[in-house]
XYZ file of C-alpha atoms in Angstrom:
548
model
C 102.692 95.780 105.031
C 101.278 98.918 106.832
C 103.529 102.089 107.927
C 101.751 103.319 110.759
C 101.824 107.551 111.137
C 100.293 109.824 113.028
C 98.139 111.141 111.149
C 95.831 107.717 109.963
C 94.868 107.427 113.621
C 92.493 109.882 115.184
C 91.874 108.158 118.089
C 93.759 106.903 121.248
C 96.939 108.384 122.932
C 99.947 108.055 121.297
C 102.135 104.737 122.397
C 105.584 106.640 122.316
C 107.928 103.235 122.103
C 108.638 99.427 123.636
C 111.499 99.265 126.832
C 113.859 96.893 126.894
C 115.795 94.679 129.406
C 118.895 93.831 129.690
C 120.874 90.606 130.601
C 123.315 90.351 132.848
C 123.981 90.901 136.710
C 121.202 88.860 137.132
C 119.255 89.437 134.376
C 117.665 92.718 135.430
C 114.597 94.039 133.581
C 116.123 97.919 133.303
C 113.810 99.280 130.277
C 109.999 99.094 131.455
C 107.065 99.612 129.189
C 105.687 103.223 129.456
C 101.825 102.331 129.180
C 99.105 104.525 128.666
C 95.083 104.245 128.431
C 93.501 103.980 125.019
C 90.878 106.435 124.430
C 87.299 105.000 123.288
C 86.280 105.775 119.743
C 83.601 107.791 118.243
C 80.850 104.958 118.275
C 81.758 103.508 121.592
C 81.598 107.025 122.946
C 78.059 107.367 121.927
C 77.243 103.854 122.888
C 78.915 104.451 126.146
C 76.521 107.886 126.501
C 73.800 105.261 126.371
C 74.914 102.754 128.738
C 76.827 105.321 131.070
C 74.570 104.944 133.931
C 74.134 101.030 134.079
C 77.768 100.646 133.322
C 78.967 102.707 136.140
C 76.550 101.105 138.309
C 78.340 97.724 137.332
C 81.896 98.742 137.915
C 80.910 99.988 141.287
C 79.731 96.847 142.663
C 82.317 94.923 140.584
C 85.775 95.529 139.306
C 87.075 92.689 136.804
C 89.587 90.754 138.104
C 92.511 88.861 136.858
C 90.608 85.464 136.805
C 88.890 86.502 133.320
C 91.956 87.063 131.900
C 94.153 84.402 133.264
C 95.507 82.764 129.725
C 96.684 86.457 128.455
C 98.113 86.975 131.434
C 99.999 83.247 131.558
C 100.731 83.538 127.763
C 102.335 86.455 128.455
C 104.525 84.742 130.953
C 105.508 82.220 129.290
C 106.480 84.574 126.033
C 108.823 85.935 128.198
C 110.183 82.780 129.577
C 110.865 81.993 126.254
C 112.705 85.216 125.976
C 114.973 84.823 128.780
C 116.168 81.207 127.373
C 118.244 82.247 124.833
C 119.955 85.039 127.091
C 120.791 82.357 129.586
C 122.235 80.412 127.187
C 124.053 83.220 125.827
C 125.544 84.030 129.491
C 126.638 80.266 130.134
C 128.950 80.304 126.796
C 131.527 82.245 128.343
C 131.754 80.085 131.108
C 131.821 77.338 128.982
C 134.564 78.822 126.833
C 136.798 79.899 130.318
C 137.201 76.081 130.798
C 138.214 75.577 127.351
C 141.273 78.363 128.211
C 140.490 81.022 125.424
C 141.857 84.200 125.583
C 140.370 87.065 127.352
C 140.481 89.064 123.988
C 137.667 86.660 122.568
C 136.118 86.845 125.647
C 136.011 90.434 125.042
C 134.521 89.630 121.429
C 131.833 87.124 122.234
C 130.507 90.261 124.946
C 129.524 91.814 122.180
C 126.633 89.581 122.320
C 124.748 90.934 125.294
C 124.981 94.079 123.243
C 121.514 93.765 121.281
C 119.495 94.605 124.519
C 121.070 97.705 124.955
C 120.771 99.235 121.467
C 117.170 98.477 120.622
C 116.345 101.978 120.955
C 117.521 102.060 117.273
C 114.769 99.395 116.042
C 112.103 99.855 118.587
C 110.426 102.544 116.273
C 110.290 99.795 113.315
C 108.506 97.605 115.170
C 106.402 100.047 116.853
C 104.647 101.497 113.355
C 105.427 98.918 110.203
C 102.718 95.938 110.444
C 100.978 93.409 108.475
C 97.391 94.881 109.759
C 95.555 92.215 109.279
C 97.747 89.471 111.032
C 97.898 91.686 113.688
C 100.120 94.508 114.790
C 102.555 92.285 117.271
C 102.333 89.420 115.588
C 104.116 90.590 112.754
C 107.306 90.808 114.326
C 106.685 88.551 117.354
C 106.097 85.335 114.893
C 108.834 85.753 112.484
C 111.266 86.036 115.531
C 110.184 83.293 117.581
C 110.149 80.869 114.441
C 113.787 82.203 113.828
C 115.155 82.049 117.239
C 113.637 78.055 116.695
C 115.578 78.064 113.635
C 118.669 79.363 115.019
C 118.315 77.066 118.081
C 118.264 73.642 116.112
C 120.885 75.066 113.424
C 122.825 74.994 116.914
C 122.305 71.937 117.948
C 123.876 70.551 115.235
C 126.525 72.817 114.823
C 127.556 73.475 118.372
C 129.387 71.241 119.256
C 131.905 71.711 116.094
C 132.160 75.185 117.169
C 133.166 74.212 120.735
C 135.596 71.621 119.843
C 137.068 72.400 116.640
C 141.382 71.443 116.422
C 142.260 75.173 116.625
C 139.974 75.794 119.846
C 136.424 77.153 119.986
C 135.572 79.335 116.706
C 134.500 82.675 118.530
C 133.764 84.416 115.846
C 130.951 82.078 114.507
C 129.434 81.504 117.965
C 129.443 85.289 118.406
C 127.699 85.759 115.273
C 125.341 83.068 116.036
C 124.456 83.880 119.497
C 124.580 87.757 118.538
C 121.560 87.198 116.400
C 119.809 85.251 118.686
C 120.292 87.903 121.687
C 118.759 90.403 118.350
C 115.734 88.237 117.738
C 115.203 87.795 121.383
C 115.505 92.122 121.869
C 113.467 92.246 119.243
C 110.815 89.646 120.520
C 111.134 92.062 123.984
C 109.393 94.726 121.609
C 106.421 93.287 120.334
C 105.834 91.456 123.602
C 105.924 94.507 126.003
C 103.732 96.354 123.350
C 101.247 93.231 122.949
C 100.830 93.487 126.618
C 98.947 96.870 126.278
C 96.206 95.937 124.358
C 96.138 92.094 125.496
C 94.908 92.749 129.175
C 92.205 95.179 130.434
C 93.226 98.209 131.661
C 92.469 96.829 134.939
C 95.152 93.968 134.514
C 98.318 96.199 132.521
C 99.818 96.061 135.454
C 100.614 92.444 135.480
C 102.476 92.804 132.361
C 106.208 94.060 133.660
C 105.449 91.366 136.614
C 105.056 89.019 133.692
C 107.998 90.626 132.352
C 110.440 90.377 135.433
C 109.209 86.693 136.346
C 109.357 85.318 132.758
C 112.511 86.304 131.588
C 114.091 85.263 135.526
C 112.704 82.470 135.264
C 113.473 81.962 131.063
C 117.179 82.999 132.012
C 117.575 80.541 135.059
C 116.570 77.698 132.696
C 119.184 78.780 130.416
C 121.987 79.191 132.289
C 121.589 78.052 136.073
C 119.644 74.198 135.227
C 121.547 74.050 132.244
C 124.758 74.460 133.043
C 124.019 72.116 136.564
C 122.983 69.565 134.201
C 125.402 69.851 131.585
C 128.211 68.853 134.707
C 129.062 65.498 134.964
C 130.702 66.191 138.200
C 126.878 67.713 139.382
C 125.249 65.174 138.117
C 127.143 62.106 139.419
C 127.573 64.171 143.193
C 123.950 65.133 143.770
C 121.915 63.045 140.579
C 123.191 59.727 139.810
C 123.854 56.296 141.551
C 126.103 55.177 139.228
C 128.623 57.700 137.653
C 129.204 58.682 134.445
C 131.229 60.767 132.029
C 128.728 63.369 130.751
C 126.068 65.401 132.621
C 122.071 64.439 132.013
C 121.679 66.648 128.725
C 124.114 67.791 126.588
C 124.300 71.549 125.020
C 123.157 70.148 121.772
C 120.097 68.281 123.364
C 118.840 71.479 125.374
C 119.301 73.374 121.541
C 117.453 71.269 120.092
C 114.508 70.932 122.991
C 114.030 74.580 122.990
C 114.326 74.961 119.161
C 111.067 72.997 118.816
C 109.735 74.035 121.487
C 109.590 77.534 119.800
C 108.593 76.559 116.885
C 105.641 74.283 117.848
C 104.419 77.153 120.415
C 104.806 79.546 118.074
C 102.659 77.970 115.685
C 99.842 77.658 117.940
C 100.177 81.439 119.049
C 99.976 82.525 115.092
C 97.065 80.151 114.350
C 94.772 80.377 117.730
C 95.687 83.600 119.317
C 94.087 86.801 117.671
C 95.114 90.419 118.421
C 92.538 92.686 119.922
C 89.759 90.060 120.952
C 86.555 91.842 121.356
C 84.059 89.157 122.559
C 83.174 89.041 125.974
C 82.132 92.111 126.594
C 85.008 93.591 125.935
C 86.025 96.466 123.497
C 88.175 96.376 120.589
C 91.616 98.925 121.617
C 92.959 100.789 119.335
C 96.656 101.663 119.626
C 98.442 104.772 117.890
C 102.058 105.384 117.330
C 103.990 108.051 116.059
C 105.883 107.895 112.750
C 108.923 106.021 112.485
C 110.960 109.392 111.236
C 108.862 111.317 113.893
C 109.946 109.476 116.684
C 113.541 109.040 115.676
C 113.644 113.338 115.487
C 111.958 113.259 119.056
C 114.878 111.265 120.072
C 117.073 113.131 118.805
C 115.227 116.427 120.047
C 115.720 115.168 123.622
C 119.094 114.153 123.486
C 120.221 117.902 122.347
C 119.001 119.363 125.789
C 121.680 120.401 127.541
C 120.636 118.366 130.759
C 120.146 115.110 129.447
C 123.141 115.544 126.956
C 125.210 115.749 130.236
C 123.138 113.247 132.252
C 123.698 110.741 129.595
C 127.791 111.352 129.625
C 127.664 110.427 133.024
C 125.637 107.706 132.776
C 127.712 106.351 130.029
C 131.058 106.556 132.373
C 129.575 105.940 135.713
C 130.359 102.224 135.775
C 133.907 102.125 134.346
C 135.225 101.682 137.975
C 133.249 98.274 138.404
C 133.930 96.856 134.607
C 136.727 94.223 136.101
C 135.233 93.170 139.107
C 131.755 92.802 137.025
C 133.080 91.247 134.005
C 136.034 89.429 134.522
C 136.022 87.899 137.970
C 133.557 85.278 137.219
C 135.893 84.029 134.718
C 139.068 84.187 136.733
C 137.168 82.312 139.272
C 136.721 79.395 136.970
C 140.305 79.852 135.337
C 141.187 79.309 138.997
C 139.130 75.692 139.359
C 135.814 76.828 140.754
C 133.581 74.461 138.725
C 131.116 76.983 136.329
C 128.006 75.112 137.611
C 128.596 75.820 141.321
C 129.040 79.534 140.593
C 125.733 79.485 139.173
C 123.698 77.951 141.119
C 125.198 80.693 143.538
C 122.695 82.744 141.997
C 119.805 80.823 143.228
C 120.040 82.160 147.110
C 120.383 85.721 145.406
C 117.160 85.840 143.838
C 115.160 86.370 147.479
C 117.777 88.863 147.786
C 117.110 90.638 144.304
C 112.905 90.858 144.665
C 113.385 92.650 148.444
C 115.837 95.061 147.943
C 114.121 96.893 145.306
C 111.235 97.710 147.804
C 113.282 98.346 150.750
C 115.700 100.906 148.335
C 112.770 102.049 147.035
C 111.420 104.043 150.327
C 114.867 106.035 150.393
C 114.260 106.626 146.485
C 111.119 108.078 146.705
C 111.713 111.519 147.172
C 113.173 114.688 145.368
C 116.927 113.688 145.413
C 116.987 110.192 144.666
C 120.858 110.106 143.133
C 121.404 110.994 146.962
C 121.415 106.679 147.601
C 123.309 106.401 143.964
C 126.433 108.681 145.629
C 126.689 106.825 148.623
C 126.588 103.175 147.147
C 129.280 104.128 144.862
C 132.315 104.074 146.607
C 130.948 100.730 148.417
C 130.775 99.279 145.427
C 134.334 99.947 143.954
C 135.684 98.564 147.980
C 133.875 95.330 146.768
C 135.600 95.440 143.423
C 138.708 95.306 145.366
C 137.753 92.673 147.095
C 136.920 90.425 145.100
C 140.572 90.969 143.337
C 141.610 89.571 147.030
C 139.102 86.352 146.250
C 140.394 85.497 142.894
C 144.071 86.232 144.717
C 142.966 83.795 147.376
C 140.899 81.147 145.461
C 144.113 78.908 144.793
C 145.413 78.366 147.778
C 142.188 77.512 149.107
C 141.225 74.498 146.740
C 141.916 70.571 148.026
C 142.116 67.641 146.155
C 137.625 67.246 146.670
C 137.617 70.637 145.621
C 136.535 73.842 147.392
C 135.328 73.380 151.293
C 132.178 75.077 152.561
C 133.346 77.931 153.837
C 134.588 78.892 150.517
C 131.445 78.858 149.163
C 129.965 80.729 152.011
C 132.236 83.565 151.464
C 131.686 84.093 147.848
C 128.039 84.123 148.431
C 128.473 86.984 150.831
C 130.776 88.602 148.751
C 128.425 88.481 145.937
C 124.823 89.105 148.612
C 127.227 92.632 149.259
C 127.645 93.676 145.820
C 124.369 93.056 145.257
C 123.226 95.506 147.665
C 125.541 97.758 145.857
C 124.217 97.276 142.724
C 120.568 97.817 143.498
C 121.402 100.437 145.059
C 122.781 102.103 142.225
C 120.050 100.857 139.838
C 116.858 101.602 142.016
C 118.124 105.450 142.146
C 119.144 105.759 138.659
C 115.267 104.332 137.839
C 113.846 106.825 139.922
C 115.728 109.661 138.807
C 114.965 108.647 135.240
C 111.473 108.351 135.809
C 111.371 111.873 137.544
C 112.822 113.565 135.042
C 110.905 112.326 132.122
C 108.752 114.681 130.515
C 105.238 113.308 131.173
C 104.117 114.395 127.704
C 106.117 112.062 126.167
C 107.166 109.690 128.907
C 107.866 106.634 127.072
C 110.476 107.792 124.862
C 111.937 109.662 127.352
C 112.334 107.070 129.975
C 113.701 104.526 127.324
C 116.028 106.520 125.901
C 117.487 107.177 129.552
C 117.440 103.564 130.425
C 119.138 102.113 127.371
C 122.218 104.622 127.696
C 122.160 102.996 131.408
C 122.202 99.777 130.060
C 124.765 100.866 127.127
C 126.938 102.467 130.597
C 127.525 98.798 131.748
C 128.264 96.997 128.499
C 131.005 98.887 126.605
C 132.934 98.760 130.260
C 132.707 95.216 130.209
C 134.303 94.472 126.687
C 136.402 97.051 126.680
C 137.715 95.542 130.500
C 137.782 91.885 128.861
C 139.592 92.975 126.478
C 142.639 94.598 128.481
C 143.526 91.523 130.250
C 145.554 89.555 128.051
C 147.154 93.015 126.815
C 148.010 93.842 130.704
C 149.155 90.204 131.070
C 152.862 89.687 131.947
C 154.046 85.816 131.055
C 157.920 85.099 130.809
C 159.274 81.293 129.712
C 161.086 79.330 132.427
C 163.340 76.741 131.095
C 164.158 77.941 128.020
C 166.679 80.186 127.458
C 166.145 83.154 124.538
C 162.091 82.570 125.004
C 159.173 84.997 125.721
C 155.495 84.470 125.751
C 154.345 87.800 124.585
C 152.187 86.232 121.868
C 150.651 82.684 121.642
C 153.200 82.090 118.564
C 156.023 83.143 121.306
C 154.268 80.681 123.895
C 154.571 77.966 121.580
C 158.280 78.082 120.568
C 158.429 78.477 124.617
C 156.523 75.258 125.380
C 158.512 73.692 122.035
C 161.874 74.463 123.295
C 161.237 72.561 126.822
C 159.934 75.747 128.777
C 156.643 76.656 130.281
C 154.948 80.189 130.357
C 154.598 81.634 134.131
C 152.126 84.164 134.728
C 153.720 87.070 136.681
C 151.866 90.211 136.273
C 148.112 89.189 135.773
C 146.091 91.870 133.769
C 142.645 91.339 136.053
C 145.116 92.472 139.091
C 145.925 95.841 137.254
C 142.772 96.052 135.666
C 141.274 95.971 139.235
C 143.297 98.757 140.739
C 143.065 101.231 137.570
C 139.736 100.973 137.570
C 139.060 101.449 141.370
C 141.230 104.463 140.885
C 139.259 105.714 137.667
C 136.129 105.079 140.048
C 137.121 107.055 142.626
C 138.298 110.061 140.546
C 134.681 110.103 138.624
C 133.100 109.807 142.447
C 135.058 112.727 143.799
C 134.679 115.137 140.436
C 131.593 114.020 137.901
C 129.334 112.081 141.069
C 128.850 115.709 142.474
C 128.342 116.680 139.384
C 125.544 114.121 138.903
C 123.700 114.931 142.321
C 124.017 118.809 141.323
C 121.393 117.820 138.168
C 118.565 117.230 140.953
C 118.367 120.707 141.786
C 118.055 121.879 138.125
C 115.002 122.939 136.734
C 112.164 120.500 135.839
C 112.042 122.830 132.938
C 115.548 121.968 131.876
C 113.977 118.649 131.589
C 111.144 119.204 129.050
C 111.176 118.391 125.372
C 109.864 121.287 123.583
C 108.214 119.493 120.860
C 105.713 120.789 118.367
């Protein structure tokens, strides 16, 4: 096992850290990789004093292309398909649980499990400098992990179902724990496949990598939630698949486990015994990376976090989204508490995903110049309107369904409603990118811009769980038809049900939830967003790490 440090590399710029991604609102790839240009060494200088003529005269009359390096670029792509699998699967759970009526408060728990992607700031060093050398610097963490998340997978598949369907309901707590470590593996996969990407394709070709990135795990996500859960539904399945109906879907959570399980581990296998790190044959050059010490980059961190101006940029960041936490995390569910079949919402997502590649270039052109929070300001208040209403949807949702289900027009409405928040959201997300990336000291760029996304992505999770969790707390039942009865507790709601009564819902938390947080929104908007556009007219100077 190698430590990498500073000082044992003399050559090559410093790779400051991995990005990260993470999964939800449509899987968005938030953390990019910061990439820079290795440096040649002392020999290939000299040979390249020797050849600098003829090898100029070459690039001139042709560049490479991306046809020589065609398998990096689709191994690459499917590496991060692979990633996005086990995130899919991870989002489809909670649907899954919603129609097995668990409580909002293990909701709340099993969130915990999109958690990994937003904290791998605290690992990334790790697996940036400590290496078995001679099996290669990414594969040392990229193989372990995928056979793992193989492991885990097929461990699943046989123990899934037990944890779905157990007499006392779903076991939450093991499923978190489970799918927790698979969301880890998968973060930690993230790493060593972003940094692979630098030294696997030419300098010519890096840029592929984060569309490699965004595709794969889109695409590794949609297999894992939207197809699965369409083909889990037997109610899909018969409607649109089958002649002849039947009782389950066409695969069975267990069966997709298990597929995907092996399919990890046989690919995985081939990747650790055919493909080699650094490949120097065809003319090209053996790159040498270089990475900063694991202690110095967790002091650079911290270094940058003490600046005033970040300090307070990352406080903001951290609250900004409170006002959309129910709307974002808990309508989805109500929707399917309220009979909207689980597969039908997602495969809602499919007519999004035109809508999610264009408006990040058509934001991007009011983005581009100094005061880029400018869009972020204005798309917030739309945002928290659309928050409201979809509290008027999930309101509205029952007394739209018939005895087929929900008509077209339904549909049609919550697609809109959803096509507007996206808007919103990309908004929001394209200006806090471009801020981040204009504020991040150059010198050590990768680090910087990181750091800045993760506490973006950290700004949207603890919302989220902390919003799940409030709902059953917020939740007003009383029995009806049995006298001396509450249903403050699910003990209570028994004795309720026991005695001859039933439990009425009469104050919903999501309701409340909804109109605190709008409220919270709009009080952050009017006080700390000015406050947030005021940082564009600091000081660049304000921005730089003073590092020695």
């Amino acid at each position: 096992m190698e430590v990498s440090d500073s000082s044992t590399h003399t050559n090559g710029r410093q790779r400051k850290l991995a990005g990260a991604r993470l999964p939800h609102e449509g899987i968005m790839n938030i953390d990019r990789v910061e990439t820079n240009a290795p440096e040649l060494d002392s020999e290939e200088d000299t040979q390249g004093l020797i050849r600098g003529s003829d090898s100029e005269d070459r690039r001139r009359r042709a560049r490479p292309g991306i046809r020589g390096e065609l398998g990096n670029v689709l191994l690459l792509l499917f590496l991060y398909v692979l990633q996005g699998i086990p995130l899919g699967l991870a989002g489809s759970i909670p649907l899954i649980l919603q129609s097995k009526n668990v409580s909002y408060t293990d909701q709340a728990f099993f969130s915990f499990v999109f958690w990994p992607f937003s904290l791998k700031l605290l690992w990334a060093p790790l697996v940036d400098a400590v290496y078995f050398s001679r099996f290669g610097r990414r594969k040392s963490w990229l193989v372990p992990t995928q056979y793992l998340l193989g492991l885990f997978m097929l461990y699943l598949s046989v123990t899934v179902n037990s944890l779905l369907q157990s007499e006392e309901g779903p076991n939450v707590v093991a499923l978190t724990a489970v799918f927790f470590m698979l969301a880890f593996l998968a973060a930690t996969q993230d790493i060593a496949v972003d940094g692979w990407a630098l030294t696997m394709l030419s300098k010519e070709n890096v840029g592929y990598a984060s569309t490699c990135n965004s595709v794969g795990q889109t695409a590794g996500y949609f297999l894992g939630n939207v197809l699965f859960l369409a083909l889990e539904s037997a109610d899909f399945c018969n409607k649109y698949l089958r002649i002849e109906p039947k009782g389950t879907g066409i695969i069975t959570l267990p069966d997709f486990l298990f597929f995907w399980g092996m399919l990890f581990l046989v690919t995985t296998t081939l990747v650790a015994v055919f493909k080699s790190e650094n490949e120097h044959g065809k003319g090209k050059r053996r790159v040498q990376e270089e990475t900063q010490g694991v202690m110095e980059t967790y002091k650079l961190l911290f270094s940058i976090i003490k600046m005033p101006a970040v300090f307070t940029f990352c406080g903001l960041l951290l609250t900004a989204k409170i006002g959309f936490s129910a709307a974002d995390a808990v309508t989805g569910l109500k929707l399917v508490e309220a009979g909207v079949p689980k597969e039908q919402l997602a495969l809602l997502a499919v007519p999004m995903v035109p809508l999610q590649i264009l408006l990040p270039l058509v934001i991007s052109k009011y983005t581009a110049g100094p005061r880029p929070l400018g869009i972020f300001y204005k798309a917030f208040p739309f945002r928290l309107l659309i928050g409201l209403e979809y509290a008027l949807l999930v309101w509205w949702t029952p007394s739209v369904k018939q005895e087929g289900g929900f008509p077209v027009y339904y549909y049609a409405l919550v697609l809109l409603s959803y096509a507007a928040h996206q808007v919103a959201l990309y908004s929001m997300y394209v200006a806090s990118m471009a801020f981040n990336a204009k504020v991040s000291d150059p010198i050590i760029g990768g680090t910087y811009m990181t750091l800045l996304n993760t506490v973006t992505n950290l700004g949207g999770n603890w919302p989220s769980t902390v919003a799940l969790w409030m709902v059953d707390p917020l939740t007003y039942k009383e029995c009806q038809g049995a006298v001396s009865q509450s249903c403050g507790s699910p003990e209570e709601a028994g004795l309720c049900v026991k005695e001859g009564g039933v439990c009425v819902t009469t104050l919903d938390g999501y309701y409340v939830e909804s109109v605190v947080c709008v409220v919270i929104g709009l009080a952050w908007w009017v006080w700390l967003g000015k406050k947030m556009r005021r940082l564009q007219e600091t000081s660049p100077a304000e921005w730089r790490c003073r590092v020695g």
